[in-house]
C-alpha cells in the first residue's frame, strides 16, 4: 500500500542505492505530506538509515532522485536538518554540549563569521527545549547516551529548519525522555514542520506517528498510520527478506562490478 | 649561561631569524596536528613525514643545490603523492588502512634512503649537509629559507584559523557537516594539503621523520589537560613552541647537535609530565584517588567492626583485636586508627577502642548502606540472601546520599535487611 499525495514535502522517485556491490534499497518511490510526524519502520538491514542518507545526499544513489519542497536538496539546505545516529561520532571530542548545539547555527553564519551572542542564546534555548540546559557546559563524553541524543536533537533545533530527518533518535533513550521527545516533535509538526524518524519499535510506532514508511530493502508501505499498520503489511516488512532480492544481491556481489551503476 | 643570554637576548639577527622560523613552524605543526590527532589520522601524518624524503632527494638531483624552492616543491610533491596513494589503495583494494599506511610509509622512505645514498656517493661538495634533512638543523637556516618556510607556516596558520569552525564540525561529525552543505571533499583536500605543508615546513629545522612527532605529540599531551578544542589548540601550540625553541637553543649551544631530536626529547618530556601529572586524567591523579579510596575502605571496615561490636552489647574492641582483624595491614590499621581518633570518630586508650557519637553515626551510615543494598538486591534483582554480602561489601563505600535516598524510597524505608538485622538509622535525622 503506497499512498502518493499532492504537493509533497518529500518526494522520492525510484531511488536505488547500493553500498559497494551490495544493493540495499530497491526502487523506493514515495511522497510525504508536510506537517506530519513520519516513522520509518523496518527490520535491521532494511535500509532505513540508508533511505534518509540517500535523501540527504550522504550516500550516492545508483538511480532515481529525491526532491524536498519540490526542489533540489542544495537549494533548500537551510530548511533541512539531519540528525545522524549517536554512535556515528566519537564523543571523546573536546567540546561541551553547548559547543555541539552551536554547530547547528554554522550554516546560517557562513564562512569566516564566528558564532556570537545571538547564536549562543539560540543554542541555550534549544538545549532548554530538550531539558538539557543544566548540562550546557558539560563535556560531551560525560553525558549519558540519552543526554547525548538530546544534544543532537538540540543541535537540529538550532538549525531552525522546516524538515527534520532523524536517524534513530530514541536509541539509548529512556522511556520518559522518549515520551518528552515525541511531545516536542508533535509541537513541531503542529507548527507545520515535518519530522521524519527512523524507528524500530512497531508497538509504539502506532501511537507516535501520523504516517508510516515500512521498508524491507524495498518499499512495503507508505501511508497514514491507521491505514498501513496492518497484520499483512507488518508480516511483509518483518517476515524475512524477499528471497529473490537477496539472491539477486548475491549475484551482483559476486560479479566483481556493480551493474546498477550504469 | 653566557650562551643562554646571548641566545635569548636575540642580539644576533641570525638567532632571531632561527627563533622566528622555528616558532612559526612549531605553531603551524601543532595546529594542524591537533586536527590530525582528533581526526585519528596520526598514522597518515607519520607516513607523510617519511614520504617527503624522496622528494627532497629528487629536488637535489634536479637542481644540484639546496635551493629551498626546489626542496619544498619536491617534498610537497612526494608527500602529497603518499596521501593520494594511501586513500586510493585503501579505497580500491580490500587492504585495511593501517596496512596500506605502513606499506606506503616504508616504500617511500626506502626509496628516499636509496636516493640519498646515491647522492652522497657522487661526492658533490654542494651536497654537504644533506643529512640535515633527516635530523634537522635549525641553525643552518638562512634568510632565504626563512622566507620560504616562514611564509608556508603563516599560510597554514591563517587557513586553519579561517576554516576553524568548518574543520571542527567536519572532524567531530562528518555526515552532519555534509548535511549542512559544507564541501567536505574540498575541505578534505585542503586539510591533507595543510598536513603535507606542515611537514614540509619542518624538514630543514626538524628533519623529515621527526616532524611526525611535532605534529601529533603536542596535541596528545594537551589532551590530558583540557576538554575544549580552543584550549587544546592553545596548549598544543604552547607545548610545541617550548620544545621548538629549546631544541633550537640546545643545538645552538652544543656543537654539532641536530635540532630535531632535541625538539622531540623536550616534547616527550612534556608529554610524559602530562601523562603522569595531569590533574584530570594523569596516572598520578588516578593513583592518588585509588589510594584514597582504598584507605576509605579500610576506615569504613574498622568503623563497621566497632559498630558490630556495639550491636553485640560490647563497649568497643581492644586495639589488638582490631589490628589482628586485618592481617598484613598492621601499619595501615594503626595509621587509620590515629586518623579516626584525630577526626573524633573514636576514642582509643589502647585497652579499648570505642566509637564516639559522630563515629557512631558514620558507622551507622556505612552499615545502613550495606544492608540497604543487600535488601535491594534480594527484592529487586532476585538474588538469594546468602549471595548478596560480597557485592554489598563493595558498594557500601560508593553509594552516594542521593542513591541512598533513592534506595530508601524504592524499598519504602525498610527496617530490616534480608538477614533480619536492623537497618540502623540516626534518631534525630528522619
Coordinates of C-alpha atoms in Angstrom, one line a residue, chain A residues 23-200:
Chain A
X23 CA 22.2 -3.3 -3.2
X24 CA 20.3 -2.1 -0.1
X25 CA 17.4 -0.1 -1.5
X26 CA 15.3 -1.1 -4.5
X27 CA 13.2 1.4 -6.4
X28 CA 11.8 3.3 -3.5
X29 CA 9.1 5.7 -4.7
X30 CA 7.2 7.7 -2.1
X31 CA 5.8 11.1 -1.2
X32 CA 5.2 12.6 2.2
X33 CA 2.8 15.2 3.4
X34 CA 4.0 18.4 5.1
X35 CA 3.4 18.9 8.8
X36 CA 3.4 15.3 9.6
X37 CA 5.3 13.1 12.0
X38 CA 6.6 10.3 9.9
X39 CA 8.1 7.0 11.2
X40 CA 10.4 4.8 9.1
X41 CA 9.9 1.2 10.2
X42 CA 11.7 -2.0 9.2
X43 CA 14.0 -4.8 10.4
X44 CA 17.8 -4.5 10.8
X45 CA 19.4 -4.0 7.4
X46 CA 16.1 -2.9 5.8
X47 CA 17.7 0.3 4.5
X48 CA 16.0 2.7 6.9
X49 CA 19.1 4.8 7.6
X50 CA 20.2 4.5 4.0
X51 CA 17.0 6.0 2.8
X52 CA 17.4 9.2 4.7
X53 CA 21.2 9.3 4.0
X54 CA 20.4 9.0 0.3
X55 CA 17.8 11.8 0.5
X56 CA 20.4 13.9 2.3
X57 CA 22.9 13.2 -0.4
X58 CA 25.3 11.4 2.1
X59 CA 25.3 8.2 0.1
X60 CA 25.2 8.2 -3.7
X61 CA 22.1 6.8 -5.4
X62 CA 22.6 4.4 -8.3
X63 CA 19.5 5.8 -9.9
X64 CA 16.4 7.8 -9.1
X65 CA 16.3 11.1 -7.3
X66 CA 14.6 12.8 -4.4
X67 CA 13.1 16.3 -4.1
X68 CA 12.5 18.3 -1.0
X69 CA 10.0 21.2 -1.1
X70 CA 9.8 20.3 -4.8
X71 CA 13.4 21.4 -5.2
X72 CA 16.9 20.0 -5.3
X73 CA 18.5 19.5 -1.9
X74 CA 21.2 22.1 -2.5
X75 CA 18.6 24.8 -3.0
X76 CA 16.8 24.1 0.3
X77 CA 19.6 23.1 2.7
X78 CA 18.7 25.8 5.1
X79 CA 15.3 24.3 5.5
X80 CA 16.5 20.8 6.1
X81 CA 18.1 19.3 9.2
X82 CA 19.7 15.9 9.6
X83 CA 20.4 14.1 12.9
X84 CA 22.9 11.2 12.5
X85 CA 23.0 8.1 14.7
X86 CA 24.5 8.8 18.0
X87 CA 27.1 6.1 17.6
X88 CA 28.4 7.6 14.4
X89 CA 30.6 10.1 16.2
X90 CA 33.4 9.9 18.8
X91 CA 32.0 11.6 21.9
X92 CA 35.5 11.9 23.3
X93 CA 35.9 15.0 21.1
X94 CA 36.9 18.1 23.1
X95 CA 33.7 20.0 23.3
X96 CA 30.8 20.9 25.6
X97 CA 27.2 20.2 25.0
X98 CA 26.7 23.9 24.1
X99 CA 29.6 23.7 21.6
X100 CA 27.8 20.9 19.7
X101 CA 24.5 22.7 19.7
X102 CA 26.2 25.8 18.3
X103 CA 27.2 23.7 15.3
X104 CA 23.5 23.9 14.3
X105 CA 23.9 27.6 13.7
X106 CA 27.0 27.3 11.5
X107 CA 25.4 27.1 8.1
X108 CA 23.4 30.3 8.7
X109 CA 26.6 32.0 9.6
X110 CA 28.7 31.2 6.6
X111 CA 32.4 31.4 6.2
X112 CA 34.7 33.5 8.4
X113 CA 31.9 34.5 10.8
X114 CA 32.2 33.2 14.4
X115 CA 29.1 32.3 16.4
X116 CA 28.3 35.2 18.7
X117 CA 25.9 36.1 21.5
X118 CA 22.8 35.6 19.3
X119 CA 23.8 32.1 18.3
X120 CA 24.7 31.3 21.9
X121 CA 21.3 32.3 23.1
X122 CA 19.6 30.3 20.4
X123 CA 21.6 27.3 21.3
X124 CA 20.7 27.7 25.0
X125 CA 17.0 27.9 24.1
X126 CA 17.3 24.7 22.1
X127 CA 19.1 22.9 25.0
X128 CA 16.3 24.1 27.2
X129 CA 13.7 22.6 24.8
X130 CA 15.2 19.2 25.3
X131 CA 15.6 19.7 29.0
X132 CA 19.4 19.9 28.9
X133 CA 20.1 23.5 29.9
X134 CA 21.8 22.4 33.1
X135 CA 24.3 20.4 31.1
X136 CA 25.3 23.1 28.7
X137 CA 28.9 23.3 30.0
X138 CA 29.3 19.6 30.4
X139 CA 32.0 17.7 28.4
X140 CA 30.1 15.6 25.9
X141 CA 31.8 12.3 26.8
X142 CA 30.5 12.7 30.4
X143 CA 26.8 12.7 29.2
X144 CA 24.7 9.6 29.2
X145 CA 23.6 8.1 25.9
X146 CA 20.2 9.6 26.2
X147 CA 21.6 13.0 27.0
X148 CA 24.0 12.8 24.0
X149 CA 21.0 12.0 21.9
X150 CA 19.2 15.1 23.2
X151 CA 22.2 17.2 22.5
X152 CA 22.0 16.1 18.8
X153 CA 18.3 16.9 18.7
X154 CA 19.0 20.4 20.2
X155 CA 21.6 20.9 17.5
X156 CA 19.0 20.1 14.9
X157 CA 16.5 22.6 16.6
X158 CA 19.2 25.2 16.4
X159 CA 19.2 24.8 12.6
X160 CA 15.7 26.2 12.6
X161 CA 14.7 24.0 9.7
X162 CA 11.3 23.1 8.3
X163 CA 12.1 19.4 7.6
X164 CA 13.9 17.1 10.0
X165 CA 15.4 13.7 9.3
X166 CA 16.4 11.8 12.5
X167 CA 18.3 8.6 12.4
X168 CA 17.2 6.5 15.5
X169 CA 16.8 9.4 17.9
X170 CA 15.3 7.0 20.5
X171 CA 18.3 4.7 20.6
X172 CA 19.7 4.5 24.1
X173 CA 17.0 6.9 25.4
X174 CA 14.8 6.0 28.4
X175 CA 11.0 5.8 28.2
X176 CA 10.3 9.2 29.8
X177 CA 12.7 11.0 27.6
X178 CA 11.3 9.3 24.6
X179 CA 7.8 10.5 25.5
X180 CA 9.1 14.0 26.1
X181 CA 10.8 14.0 22.7
X182 CA 7.7 12.7 20.9
X183 CA 5.8 15.6 22.6
X184 CA 8.4 18.0 21.3
X185 CA 8.1 16.6 17.8
X186 CA 4.3 16.9 18.0
X187 CA 4.7 20.6 18.8
X188 CA 7.0 21.0 15.9
X189 CA 4.6 19.3 13.5
X190 CA 1.8 21.4 14.9
X191 CA 3.7 24.4 13.7
X192 CA 3.8 22.9 10.2
X193 CA 7.2 21.4 10.4
X194 CA 7.8 17.8 9.1
X195 CA 9.7 15.3 11.3
X196 CA 10.9 12.0 9.9
X197 CA 12.2 9.5 12.3
X198 CA 13.8 6.1 11.9
X199 CA 12.3 3.9 14.5
X200 CA 12.1 0.2 15.1

